[in-house]
C-alpha atoms as an extended CHARMM CRD file, in Angstrom:
* protein
*
       188  EXT
         1         1  MET       CA           -105.3610000000      183.7800000000      -96.2550000000  PROA      1               0.0000000000
         2         2  LEU       CA           -103.4140000000      186.9840000000      -96.2030000000  PROA      2               0.0000000000
         3         3  PHE       CA           -106.3940000000      188.5360000000      -94.4220000000  PROA      3               0.0000000000
         4         4  ARG       CA           -104.9220000000      185.4890000000      -91.2600000000  PROA      4               0.0000000000
         5         5  ILE       CA           -102.3050000000      188.0130000000      -90.9150000000  PROA      5               0.0000000000
         6         6  PRO       CA           -103.5890000000      190.9540000000      -88.7110000000  PROA      6               0.0000000000
         7         7  ARG       CA           -101.2270000000      193.7620000000      -90.2550000000  PROA      7               0.0000000000
         8         8  ILE       CA           -101.6030000000      192.5810000000      -93.2980000000  PROA      8               0.0000000000
         9         9  ALA       CA           -104.8760000000      192.4400000000      -93.5800000000  PROA      9               0.0000000000
        10        10  GLU       CA           -104.7470000000      196.0760000000      -92.1720000000  PROA      10              0.0000000000
        11        11  ILE       CA           -103.7230000000      197.2840000000      -95.1410000000  PROA      11              0.0000000000
        12        12  LEU       CA           -105.1110000000      195.2780000000      -97.8130000000  PROA      12              0.0000000000
        13        13  ASN       CA           -108.4000000000      196.4580000000      -95.9160000000  PROA      13              0.0000000000
        14        14  SER       CA           -107.2360000000      200.2890000000      -96.5460000000  PROA      14              0.0000000000
        15        15  ILE       CA           -106.5050000000      200.3760000000      -99.9730000000  PROA      15              0.0000000000
        16        16  GLY       CA           -110.3050000000      198.3080000000     -100.7700000000  PROA      16              0.0000000000
        17        17  ILE       CA           -108.9400000000      195.0000000000     -100.9370000000  PROA      17              0.0000000000
        18        18  VAL       CA           -111.0310000000      192.6880000000      -99.3160000000  PROA      18              0.0000000000
        19        19  PRO       CA           -111.9730000000      188.6810000000      -98.4220000000  PROA      19              0.0000000000
        20        20  ALA       CA           -112.8180000000      186.5520000000     -100.7000000000  PROA      20              0.0000000000
        21        21  ALA       CA           -116.8560000000      185.5910000000      -98.9500000000  PROA      21              0.0000000000
        22        22  ARG       CA           -120.1590000000      185.4310000000     -100.2150000000  PROA      22              0.0000000000
        23        23  GLY       CA           -120.9360000000      187.8010000000      -97.1370000000  PROA      23              0.0000000000
        24        24  THR       CA           -118.1700000000      190.0500000000      -97.6480000000  PROA      24              0.0000000000
        25        25  ALA       CA           -119.2700000000      191.0390000000     -101.7000000000  PROA      25              0.0000000000
        26        26  ARG       CA           -122.6410000000      191.0050000000     -100.5420000000  PROA      26              0.0000000000
        27        27  ALA       CA           -121.5410000000      193.9390000000      -97.6270000000  PROA      27              0.0000000000
        28        28  VAL       CA           -119.2140000000      195.7680000000     -100.1920000000  PROA      28              0.0000000000
        29        29  LEU       CA           -122.6440000000      195.6200000000     -102.5660000000  PROA      29              0.0000000000
        30        30  ALA       CA           -125.4680000000      197.0190000000     -100.3610000000  PROA      30              0.0000000000
        31        31  ALA       CA           -123.1410000000      199.8650000000      -99.6990000000  PROA      31              0.0000000000
        32        32  GLY       CA           -123.3840000000      200.8050000000     -103.2700000000  PROA      32              0.0000000000
        33        33  HSD       CA           -119.3450000000      199.9380000000     -103.9310000000  PROA      33              0.0000000000
        34        34  LYS       CA           -118.6300000000      198.2780000000     -107.1140000000  PROA      34              0.0000000000
        35        35  LEU       CA           -116.8010000000      194.6630000000     -107.4090000000  PROA      35              0.0000000000
        36        36  LEU       CA           -113.9850000000      193.3910000000     -108.6510000000  PROA      36              0.0000000000
        37        37  VAL       CA           -113.4850000000      189.4280000000     -108.8180000000  PROA      37              0.0000000000
        38        38  PHE       CA           -111.0710000000      187.2680000000     -110.3300000000  PROA      38              0.0000000000
        39        39  PRO       CA           -113.2610000000      184.2460000000     -109.9330000000  PROA      39              0.0000000000
        40        40  GLY       CA           -110.0490000000      182.0380000000     -111.7300000000  PROA      40              0.0000000000
        41        41  GLY       CA           -108.1690000000      183.3380000000     -109.0100000000  PROA      41              0.0000000000
        42        42  ASP       CA           -104.5430000000      181.3160000000     -108.4690000000  PROA      42              0.0000000000
        43        43  ILE       CA           -106.1880000000      178.8750000000     -111.2280000000  PROA      43              0.0000000000
        44        44  GLU       CA           -106.3020000000      181.5440000000     -113.9960000000  PROA      44              0.0000000000
        45        45  ASN       CA           -103.4520000000      183.6510000000     -113.1250000000  PROA      45              0.0000000000
        46        46  LEU       CA           -101.2790000000      181.1150000000     -113.1360000000  PROA      46              0.0000000000
        47        47  ARG       CA           -102.1600000000      178.5560000000     -116.1720000000  PROA      47              0.0000000000
        48        48  PRO       CA            -98.8270000000      177.5060000000     -117.4330000000  PROA      48              0.0000000000
        49        49  PHE       CA            -97.4800000000      180.2500000000     -120.7980000000  PROA      49              0.0000000000
        50        50  SER       CA            -98.6820000000      177.1690000000     -123.3740000000  PROA      50              0.0000000000
        51        51  GLN       CA           -102.3820000000      178.0210000000     -122.2920000000  PROA      51              0.0000000000
        52        52  ARG       CA           -101.8670000000      182.2410000000     -122.2320000000  PROA      52              0.0000000000
        53        53  HSD       CA           -104.6860000000      182.6910000000     -124.7390000000  PROA      53              0.0000000000
        54        54  ARG       CA           -107.3100000000      179.9780000000     -122.9160000000  PROA      54              0.0000000000
        55        55  VAL       CA           -109.9340000000      181.9190000000     -120.1470000000  PROA      55              0.0000000000
        56        56  ILE       CA           -109.9630000000      179.2460000000     -117.4930000000  PROA      56              0.0000000000
        57        57  LEU       CA           -112.6880000000      180.1420000000     -114.4670000000  PROA      57              0.0000000000
        58        58  GLY       CA           -112.3000000000      176.4830000000     -113.3030000000  PROA      58              0.0000000000
        59        59  GLY       CA           -115.6970000000      175.8290000000     -113.1390000000  PROA      59              0.0000000000
        60        60  ARG       CA           -116.2220000000      178.8390000000     -110.4270000000  PROA      60              0.0000000000
        61        61  GLN       CA           -119.7980000000      179.8490000000     -110.2370000000  PROA      61              0.0000000000
        62        62  GLY       CA           -119.9680000000      182.0800000000     -107.1430000000  PROA      62              0.0000000000
        63        63  PHE       CA           -119.7380000000      184.7220000000     -108.8680000000  PROA      63              0.0000000000
        64        64  ALA       CA           -122.8340000000      184.1730000000     -111.3350000000  PROA      64              0.0000000000
        65        65  ARG       CA           -124.6710000000      183.0760000000     -107.9530000000  PROA      65              0.0000000000
        66        66  LEU       CA           -124.5830000000      185.8940000000     -106.4420000000  PROA      66              0.0000000000
        67        67  ALA       CA           -124.7620000000      188.2810000000     -109.6620000000  PROA      67              0.0000000000
        68        68  LEU       CA           -128.1220000000      186.5980000000     -109.9450000000  PROA      68              0.0000000000
        69        69  GLN       CA           -128.9850000000      187.0570000000     -106.0200000000  PROA      69              0.0000000000
        70        70  GLU       CA           -128.0150000000      190.7640000000     -106.0420000000  PROA      70              0.0000000000
        71        71  GLY       CA           -129.4290000000      191.5620000000     -109.6110000000  PROA      71              0.0000000000
        72        72  VAL       CA           -126.1230000000      192.9960000000     -110.1030000000  PROA      72              0.0000000000
        73        73  PRO       CA           -124.1920000000      193.3520000000     -114.0940000000  PROA      73              0.0000000000
        74        74  ILE       CA           -121.5210000000      191.4800000000     -114.6250000000  PROA      74              0.0000000000
        75        75  ILE       CA           -118.8160000000      193.4240000000     -116.8880000000  PROA      75              0.0000000000
        76        76  PRO       CA           -116.0540000000      190.8250000000     -118.4680000000  PROA      76              0.0000000000
        77        77  VAL       CA           -112.8470000000      192.0220000000     -118.3410000000  PROA      77              0.0000000000
        78        78  VAL       CA           -109.7710000000      189.9520000000     -120.2850000000  PROA      78              0.0000000000
        79        79  GLY       CA           -106.3530000000      191.0440000000     -120.3970000000  PROA      79              0.0000000000
        80        80  ALA       CA           -103.5660000000      189.7980000000     -123.4830000000  PROA      80              0.0000000000
        81        81  GLY       CA            -99.7720000000      190.1810000000     -122.8450000000  PROA      81              0.0000000000
        82        82  ASN       CA            -99.7240000000      190.3890000000     -118.5530000000  PROA      82              0.0000000000
        83        83  HSD       CA            -99.4350000000      186.0490000000     -119.0270000000  PROA      83              0.0000000000
        84        84  GLU       CA            -95.9930000000      186.5660000000     -120.6620000000  PROA      84              0.0000000000
        85        85  THR       CA            -94.4620000000      189.0890000000     -118.0020000000  PROA      85              0.0000000000
        86        86  LEU       CA            -92.8560000000      185.8500000000     -116.9730000000  PROA      86              0.0000000000
        87        87  PHE       CA            -93.6760000000      182.0960000000     -117.9340000000  PROA      87              0.0000000000
        88        88  VAL       CA            -95.1560000000      179.4320000000     -116.1020000000  PROA      88              0.0000000000
        89        89  ILE       CA            -93.7870000000      176.1490000000     -117.3580000000  PROA      89              0.0000000000
        90        90  SER       CA            -95.9660000000      173.9300000000     -114.9320000000  PROA      90              0.0000000000
        91        91  GLN       CA            -98.7680000000      174.2910000000     -112.7910000000  PROA      91              0.0000000000
        92        92  GLY       CA            -98.6680000000      171.6090000000     -110.6120000000  PROA      92              0.0000000000
        93        93  ARG       CA           -102.4340000000      171.2300000000     -109.6990000000  PROA      93              0.0000000000
        94        94  ARG       CA           -101.7540000000      167.8830000000     -108.7670000000  PROA      94              0.0000000000
        95        95  LEU       CA            -99.3980000000      168.0800000000     -106.3150000000  PROA      95              0.0000000000
        96        96  ALA       CA           -101.7290000000      171.0510000000     -104.7440000000  PROA      96              0.0000000000
        97        97  LYS       CA           -104.1930000000      168.3000000000     -104.1010000000  PROA      97              0.0000000000
        98        98  ALA       CA           -101.9600000000      165.6480000000     -103.0290000000  PROA      98              0.0000000000
        99        99  ILE       CA           -100.3560000000      167.7940000000     -100.3820000000  PROA      99              0.0000000000
       100       100  GLY       CA           -103.9060000000      169.4140000000      -99.5650000000  PROA      100             0.0000000000
       101       101  ALA       CA           -103.3080000000      172.6190000000     -100.1500000000  PROA      101             0.0000000000
       102       102  ASP       CA           -106.0630000000      173.1380000000     -101.9920000000  PROA      102             0.0000000000
       103       103  ARG       CA           -108.4270000000      172.3670000000      -98.9540000000  PROA      103             0.0000000000
       104       104  ILE       CA           -106.4670000000      173.7270000000      -96.2250000000  PROA      104             0.0000000000
       105       105  ALA       CA           -105.1260000000      176.8740000000      -97.8220000000  PROA      105             0.0000000000
       106       106  ARG       CA           -107.3870000000      177.6580000000     -100.5440000000  PROA      106             0.0000000000
       107       107  VAL       CA           -104.0850000000      177.2310000000     -103.2880000000  PROA      107             0.0000000000
       108       108  HSD       CA           -104.9290000000      175.2870000000     -106.3680000000  PROA      108             0.0000000000
       109       109  SER       CA           -101.6190000000      176.3160000000     -107.5270000000  PROA      109             0.0000000000
       110       110  LEU       CA            -97.7810000000      174.9800000000     -106.8080000000  PROA      110             0.0000000000
       111       111  PRO       CA            -95.9890000000      176.6140000000     -110.2650000000  PROA      111             0.0000000000
       112       112  LEU       CA            -93.0690000000      176.1180000000     -111.1860000000  PROA      112             0.0000000000
       113       113  ILE       CA            -91.5820000000      179.5580000000     -113.1820000000  PROA      113             0.0000000000
       114       114  PHE       CA            -89.3100000000      181.1260000000     -114.8060000000  PROA      114             0.0000000000
       115       115  ALA       CA            -88.7350000000      185.0360000000     -113.9450000000  PROA      115             0.0000000000
       116       116  LEU       CA            -86.4390000000      187.4130000000     -113.8850000000  PROA      116             0.0000000000
       117       117  PRO       CA            -84.0230000000      187.6880000000     -111.5960000000  PROA      117             0.0000000000
       118       118  TRP       CA            -84.6970000000      184.7530000000     -109.8620000000  PROA      118             0.0000000000
       119       119  GLY       CA            -84.7960000000      182.4610000000     -112.7230000000  PROA      119             0.0000000000
       120       120  PHE       CA            -86.7900000000      178.8470000000     -111.9910000000  PROA      120             0.0000000000
       121       121  LEU       CA            -88.6960000000      178.8530000000     -108.8530000000  PROA      121             0.0000000000
       122       122  PHE       CA            -91.0510000000      176.4840000000     -107.6460000000  PROA      122             0.0000000000
       123       123  GLY       CA            -94.3610000000      176.1820000000     -105.2020000000  PROA      123             0.0000000000
       124       124  PRO       CA            -94.7000000000      179.5080000000     -102.7030000000  PROA      124             0.0000000000
       125       125  MET       CA            -90.5800000000      180.7550000000     -104.0150000000  PROA      125             0.0000000000
       126       126  ALA       CA            -93.2830000000      181.6300000000     -106.8330000000  PROA      126             0.0000000000
       127       127  ALA       CA            -94.6610000000      184.2090000000     -105.2710000000  PROA      127             0.0000000000
       128       128  LEU       CA            -91.3230000000      186.7470000000     -104.6360000000  PROA      128             0.0000000000
       129       129  PRO       CA            -91.1250000000      189.8900000000     -106.2650000000  PROA      129             0.0000000000
       130       130  TYR       CA            -89.4310000000      189.5580000000     -109.6920000000  PROA      130             0.0000000000
       131       131  LEU       CA            -88.8870000000      191.8840000000     -112.1630000000  PROA      131             0.0000000000
       132       132  PRO       CA            -90.9300000000      191.4290000000     -115.8330000000  PROA      132             0.0000000000
       133       133  LEU       CA            -90.4460000000      190.6980000000     -119.1720000000  PROA      133             0.0000000000
       134       134  PRO       CA            -90.9080000000      193.4380000000     -120.7940000000  PROA      134             0.0000000000
       135       135  SER       CA            -94.1570000000      192.8760000000     -122.6140000000  PROA      135             0.0000000000
       136       136  LYS       CA            -97.6340000000      194.6140000000     -124.2610000000  PROA      136             0.0000000000
       137       137  VAL       CA           -100.2770000000      194.2090000000     -121.8990000000  PROA      137             0.0000000000
       138       138  THR       CA           -103.7910000000      195.1790000000     -123.6700000000  PROA      138             0.0000000000
       139       139  VAL       CA           -106.8270000000      195.2380000000     -121.4870000000  PROA      139             0.0000000000
       140       140  GLN       CA           -110.4730000000      195.2590000000     -122.5110000000  PROA      140             0.0000000000
       141       141  ILE       CA           -113.8420000000      196.1520000000     -120.9490000000  PROA      141             0.0000000000
       142       142  GLY       CA           -116.6000000000      194.1430000000     -122.3830000000  PROA      142             0.0000000000
       143       143  HSD       CA           -120.5560000000      195.2320000000     -122.3790000000  PROA      143             0.0000000000
       144       144  PRO       CA           -122.3990000000      194.8940000000     -118.9150000000  PROA      144             0.0000000000
       145       145  ILE       CA           -124.0820000000      190.8790000000     -118.9160000000  PROA      145             0.0000000000
       146       146  GLU       CA           -127.5320000000      191.3410000000     -117.6500000000  PROA      146             0.0000000000
       147       147  PRO       CA           -128.4610000000      188.5860000000     -114.5700000000  PROA      147             0.0000000000
       148       148  ALA       CA           -132.3430000000      189.8410000000     -115.3930000000  PROA      148             0.0000000000
       149       149  ALA       CA           -132.1430000000      189.0470000000     -119.1920000000  PROA      149             0.0000000000
       150       150  TRP       CA           -132.0410000000      185.4850000000     -117.7050000000  PROA      150             0.0000000000
       151       151  GLU       CA           -134.9540000000      185.7430000000     -114.9590000000  PROA      151             0.0000000000
       152       152  ASP       CA           -137.4960000000      184.5460000000     -118.0990000000  PROA      152             0.0000000000
       153       153  MET       CA           -135.5230000000      180.9310000000     -118.1580000000  PROA      153             0.0000000000
       154       154  ASP       CA           -137.7020000000      177.9150000000     -117.9870000000  PROA      154             0.0000000000
       155       155  GLU       CA           -135.5160000000      176.4270000000     -115.5240000000  PROA      155             0.0000000000
       156       156  PRO       CA           -134.1440000000      178.3560000000     -113.0860000000  PROA      156             0.0000000000
       157       157  ASP       CA           -131.9730000000      175.9110000000     -111.0270000000  PROA      157             0.0000000000
       158       158  HSD       CA           -129.4940000000      176.2590000000     -113.6420000000  PROA      158             0.0000000000
       159       159  LEU       CA           -129.3080000000      180.1490000000     -114.2540000000  PROA      159             0.0000000000
       160       160  ALA       CA           -125.8740000000      180.5690000000     -112.6010000000  PROA      160             0.0000000000
       161       161  ASP       CA           -124.7000000000      177.4950000000     -114.9620000000  PROA      161             0.0000000000
       162       162  GLU       CA           -126.0300000000      179.1810000000     -117.8840000000  PROA      162             0.0000000000
       163       163  LEU       CA           -125.2430000000      182.6750000000     -116.3350000000  PROA      163             0.0000000000
       164       164  TYR       CA           -121.1180000000      181.3050000000     -116.1580000000  PROA      164             0.0000000000
       165       165  LEU       CA           -120.6580000000      179.6820000000     -119.4670000000  PROA      165             0.0000000000
       166       166  GLN       CA           -122.2490000000      183.1730000000     -121.2600000000  PROA      166             0.0000000000
       167       167  VAL       CA           -119.3590000000      184.8310000000     -119.0970000000  PROA      167             0.0000000000
       168       168  GLU       CA           -116.8070000000      182.3250000000     -119.8660000000  PROA      168             0.0000000000
       169       169  GLU       CA           -117.4050000000      181.6370000000     -123.8000000000  PROA      169             0.0000000000
       170       170  THR       CA           -117.4860000000      186.1020000000     -123.7410000000  PROA      170             0.0000000000
       171       171  MET       CA           -114.2520000000      186.3450000000     -121.4860000000  PROA      171             0.0000000000
       172       172  GLN       CA           -113.0810000000      183.8060000000     -124.2890000000  PROA      172             0.0000000000
       173       173  TYR       CA           -114.1390000000      185.6730000000     -127.8030000000  PROA      173             0.0000000000
       174       174  MET       CA           -112.5820000000      188.5140000000     -126.3890000000  PROA      174             0.0000000000
       175       175  LEU       CA           -108.8680000000      187.5890000000     -125.5420000000  PROA      175             0.0000000000
       176       176  THR       CA           -108.9080000000      184.8610000000     -128.3560000000  PROA      176             0.0000000000
       177       177  GLU       CA           -109.7780000000      188.8840000000     -130.5090000000  PROA      177             0.0000000000
       178       178  LEU       CA           -106.9840000000      191.0750000000     -128.3770000000  PROA      178             0.0000000000
       179       179  TYR       CA           -104.2830000000      187.5210000000     -128.9510000000  PROA      179             0.0000000000
       180       180  GLY       CA           -105.4520000000      187.3690000000     -132.7120000000  PROA      180             0.0000000000
       181       181  GLU       CA           -104.3050000000      191.5420000000     -132.8240000000  PROA      181             0.0000000000
       182       182  ARG       CA           -100.3070000000      190.5950000000     -131.4670000000  PROA      182             0.0000000000
       183       183  LEU       CA            -97.9080000000      189.8630000000     -133.6960000000  PROA      183             0.0000000000
       184       184  LEU       CA            -95.5760000000      187.7920000000     -131.8820000000  PROA      184             0.0000000000
       185       185  PRO       CA            -95.7610000000      187.0100000000     -128.1550000000  PROA      185             0.0000000000
       186       186  VAL       CA            -93.3830000000      189.3880000000     -125.6030000000  PROA      186             0.0000000000
       187       187  LEU       CA            -93.6390000000      192.1680000000     -127.9400000000  PROA      187             0.0000000000
       188       188  GLY       CA            -96.9300000000      192.2780000000     -128.7440000000  PROA      188             0.0000000000
């Protein structure tokens, strides 16, 4: 959506951010570059505080299909504590669907959040810059998951499903481990 605004698109492209599209992803990989994908998008990033321990990719399997088609590994990355810098009270997924935001703008969340200095923010207002609460953020980079290991499966039609599940389960295991090391929410 931001790429529809010419000046913003220029700025994003100048720092290496590209639109989330299959063709763009293939072009980036064909040029020999690395590609960082957040398959969960707003569903993952705006999950409620009560679900901060969960990996929610929302069934989006495009990254798995792309890895299989292009023969590139998937390197799972998770972070613990980043969902403690503000409090998402509700995702607003039903509202986003009811008003068609998911179809029109690929927006699946219209969250109700609490963030400093604003207090409570709703929907598009949640995009305002905020002062993050102090939180220890720990990031873990997992081992590469090679799609070549999946080529020998008996049912190639289910490759993307299986790869998606392996990535999601691996990320959940990693995130659970990270949160297991934390003593207190927000403080880490």
